[in-house]
Amino acid sequence: RFTLKIILLIILRLFNILGKTDFKKKIFQTTVNHNNYVDIIKSFSNGLILSLNKEILEKIKRHSNEYTSNVLVTASYYNYASQIADYLGWDCIASFYNNDTNSFTHAYGSEKIRLIQDKYPINEVKYNFCISDSDIDIELCKLFEKSELFK
């Protein structure tokens, strides 16, 4: 039943019947209730950690110093993104589901900018370097002294 629900959600997304944010919200709601959710997330995170792009990490390191706070900002789910950020020794801003308000925050586009500015007000923090793999982050990159898009 679990697999069928996931497949149905994927089909709805592929045919644009379900938008990106609603898709992520429904996938999260479905998967978080799976019996092995914690183990699945840990395994998935470990796989991502093993495949981190060393060249990009070195580039970030070159733009960092002892006063730098690096932040992983992603539209991916906080549940696994935070494990990657913890591994790197970084903070994390990511999409999340708030059970108390029954709402989903999708850290994407302008919402990503809002979340960063809420946590790190631009008048209190120097926005030094941003690197992204998505054109949707062009406006975000403009907030930083230096930025780079890679594909």
Tab-separated table of C-alpha atoms in Angstrom:
chain	number	residue	atom	x	y	z
A	1	ARG	CA	0.000	0.000	0.000
A	2	PHE	CA	2.847	2.368	0.871
A	3	THR	CA	4.536	1.834	-2.514
A	4	LEU	CA	1.253	2.292	-4.415
A	5	LYS	CA	0.624	5.628	-2.737
A	6	ILE	CA	4.133	6.836	-3.627
A	7	ILE	CA	3.697	5.691	-7.243
A	8	LEU	CA	0.341	7.480	-7.471
A	9	LEU	CA	1.891	10.706	-6.154
A	10	ILE	CA	4.734	10.429	-8.683
A	11	ILE	CA	2.252	9.947	-11.534
A	12	LEU	CA	0.219	12.958	-10.382
A	13	ARG	CA	3.397	15.035	-10.303
A	14	LEU	CA	4.605	13.837	-13.708
A	15	PHE	CA	1.334	14.972	-15.289
A	16	ASN	CA	1.475	18.295	-13.400
A	17	ILE	CA	-1.759	17.465	-11.600
A	18	LEU	CA	0.124	17.939	-8.352
A	19	GLY	CA	2.407	20.955	-7.914
A	20	LYS	CA	5.988	20.707	-6.653
A	21	THR	CA	5.229	21.927	-3.130
A	22	ASP	CA	2.111	19.768	-2.685
A	23	PHE	CA	4.020	16.785	-4.056
A	24	LYS	CA	6.811	17.203	-1.507
A	25	LYS	CA	4.304	17.733	1.304
A	26	LYS	CA	2.339	14.588	0.437
A	27	ILE	CA	5.486	12.493	-0.051
A	28	PHE	CA	6.708	13.645	3.351
A	29	GLN	CA	3.364	12.886	5.018
A	30	THR	CA	3.372	9.424	3.455
A	31	THR	CA	6.971	8.493	4.202
A	32	VAL	CA	7.227	9.877	7.730
A	33	ASN	CA	4.631	7.363	8.875
A	34	HIS	CA	6.569	4.397	7.476
A	35	ASN	CA	7.763	1.965	10.161
A	36	ASN	CA	11.417	2.242	9.128
A	37	TYR	CA	11.426	5.988	8.431
A	38	VAL	CA	14.364	6.832	10.717
A	39	ASP	CA	16.507	4.029	9.287
A	40	ILE	CA	15.560	4.947	5.715
A	41	ILE	CA	16.485	8.618	6.275
A	42	LYS	CA	19.778	7.700	7.932
A	43	SER	CA	20.705	5.330	5.100
A	44	PHE	CA	19.695	7.874	2.453
A	45	SER	CA	21.699	10.633	4.184
A	46	ASN	CA	24.769	8.420	4.448
A	47	GLY	CA	24.555	7.694	0.730
A	48	LEU	CA	24.404	11.403	-0.039
A	49	ILE	CA	27.355	12.107	2.249
A	50	LEU	CA	29.435	9.548	0.353
A	51	SER	CA	28.628	11.287	-2.928
A	52	LEU	CA	29.370	14.879	-1.856
A	53	ASN	CA	31.235	16.783	-4.560
A	54	LYS	CA	34.754	17.279	-3.152
A	55	GLU	CA	35.577	20.006	-5.674
A	56	ILE	CA	32.619	22.112	-4.542
A	57	LEU	CA	33.434	21.525	-0.876
A	58	GLU	CA	36.991	22.737	-1.527
A	59	LYS	CA	35.659	25.832	-3.278
A	60	ILE	CA	33.450	26.600	-0.257
A	61	LYS	CA	36.411	26.027	2.053
A	62	ARG	CA	38.473	28.558	0.073
A	63	HIS	CA	35.744	31.165	0.648
A	64	SER	CA	35.524	30.378	4.373
A	65	ASN	CA	37.597	31.365	7.367
A	66	GLU	CA	37.420	30.992	11.155
A	67	TYR	CA	34.590	33.556	11.318
A	68	THR	CA	32.483	31.926	8.608
A	69	SER	CA	29.252	30.115	9.349
A	70	ASN	CA	28.436	27.875	6.417
A	71	VAL	CA	24.798	26.987	5.902
A	72	LEU	CA	23.325	24.240	3.764
A	73	VAL	CA	20.203	25.801	2.254
A	74	THR	CA	18.104	23.380	0.275
A	75	ALA	CA	14.565	22.703	-0.876
A	76	SER	CA	15.133	19.101	0.248
A	77	TYR	CA	13.692	17.798	3.500
A	78	TYR	CA	15.238	18.960	6.742
A	79	ASN	CA	15.145	15.406	8.114
A	80	TYR	CA	17.983	14.242	5.891
A	81	ALA	CA	19.523	17.574	4.872
A	82	SER	CA	20.287	18.322	8.524
A	83	GLN	CA	22.250	15.079	8.814
A	84	ILE	CA	24.433	16.138	5.892
A	85	ALA	CA	24.873	19.609	7.390
A	86	ASP	CA	25.801	18.058	10.747
A	87	TYR	CA	28.413	15.901	9.020
A	88	LEU	CA	29.900	19.041	7.433
A	89	GLY	CA	29.672	21.044	10.678
A	90	TRP	CA	27.232	23.502	9.087
A	91	ASP	CA	23.843	24.910	9.954
A	92	CYS	CA	20.851	23.843	7.859
A	93	ILE	CA	17.826	25.556	6.356
A	94	ALA	CA	15.553	23.155	4.479
A	95	SER	CA	11.948	22.292	3.710
A	96	PHE	CA	10.003	21.056	6.700
A	97	TYR	CA	6.594	19.977	7.883
A	98	ASN	CA	5.216	21.605	11.025
A	99	ASN	CA	2.963	19.109	12.818
A	100	ASP	CA	1.641	21.767	15.193
A	101	THR	CA	0.247	23.925	12.404
A	102	ASN	CA	-0.179	21.094	9.882
A	103	SER	CA	1.741	23.169	7.346
A	104	PHE	CA	4.581	22.502	4.941
A	105	THR	CA	7.317	25.061	4.282
A	106	HIS	CA	9.031	24.505	0.955
A	107	ALA	CA	12.469	26.183	1.044
A	108	TYR	CA	12.371	27.034	-2.646
A	109	GLY	CA	12.743	30.259	-4.614
A	110	SER	CA	11.669	33.352	-2.698
A	111	GLU	CA	10.780	31.244	0.343
A	112	LYS	CA	14.420	30.147	0.560
A	113	ILE	CA	15.460	33.811	0.616
A	114	ARG	CA	12.897	34.604	3.324
A	115	LEU	CA	14.075	31.708	5.510
A	116	ILE	CA	17.727	32.763	5.206
A	117	GLN	CA	16.980	36.400	5.981
A	118	ASP	CA	14.799	35.444	8.952
A	119	LYS	CA	17.554	33.347	10.491
A	120	TYR	CA	20.479	35.505	9.345
A	121	PRO	CA	19.322	39.142	8.991
A	122	ILE	CA	21.283	40.792	6.195
A	123	ASN	CA	21.979	43.858	8.365
A	124	GLU	CA	23.635	41.647	11.011
A	125	VAL	CA	25.517	39.104	8.889
A	126	LYS	CA	27.883	39.407	5.934
A	127	TYR	CA	26.600	37.303	3.043
A	128	ASN	CA	29.954	36.240	1.631
A	129	PHE	CA	29.636	33.316	-0.795
A	130	CYS	CA	26.789	31.361	-2.343
A	131	ILE	CA	27.009	28.377	-4.654
A	132	SER	CA	23.981	26.790	-6.288
A	133	ASP	CA	23.038	24.311	-8.973
A	134	SER	CA	19.710	25.924	-9.850
A	135	ASP	CA	18.731	28.954	-11.905
A	136	ILE	CA	15.871	29.493	-9.453
A	137	ASP	CA	18.537	30.675	-6.963
A	138	ILE	CA	19.759	33.588	-9.099
A	139	GLU	CA	17.923	36.107	-6.890
A	140	LEU	CA	19.381	34.442	-3.811
A	141	CYS	CA	22.883	34.646	-5.287
A	142	LYS	CA	22.476	38.393	-5.810
A	143	LEU	CA	22.380	38.846	-2.017
A	144	PHE	CA	25.958	37.597	-1.695
A	145	GLU	CA	29.256	39.353	-2.387
A	146	LYS	CA	30.353	36.371	-4.482
A	147	SER	CA	28.250	33.629	-5.989
A	148	GLU	CA	28.472	30.835	-8.494
A	149	LEU	CA	26.012	28.695	-10.399
A	150	PHE	CA	27.193	25.262	-11.475
A	151	LYS	CA	25.503	22.542	-13.449
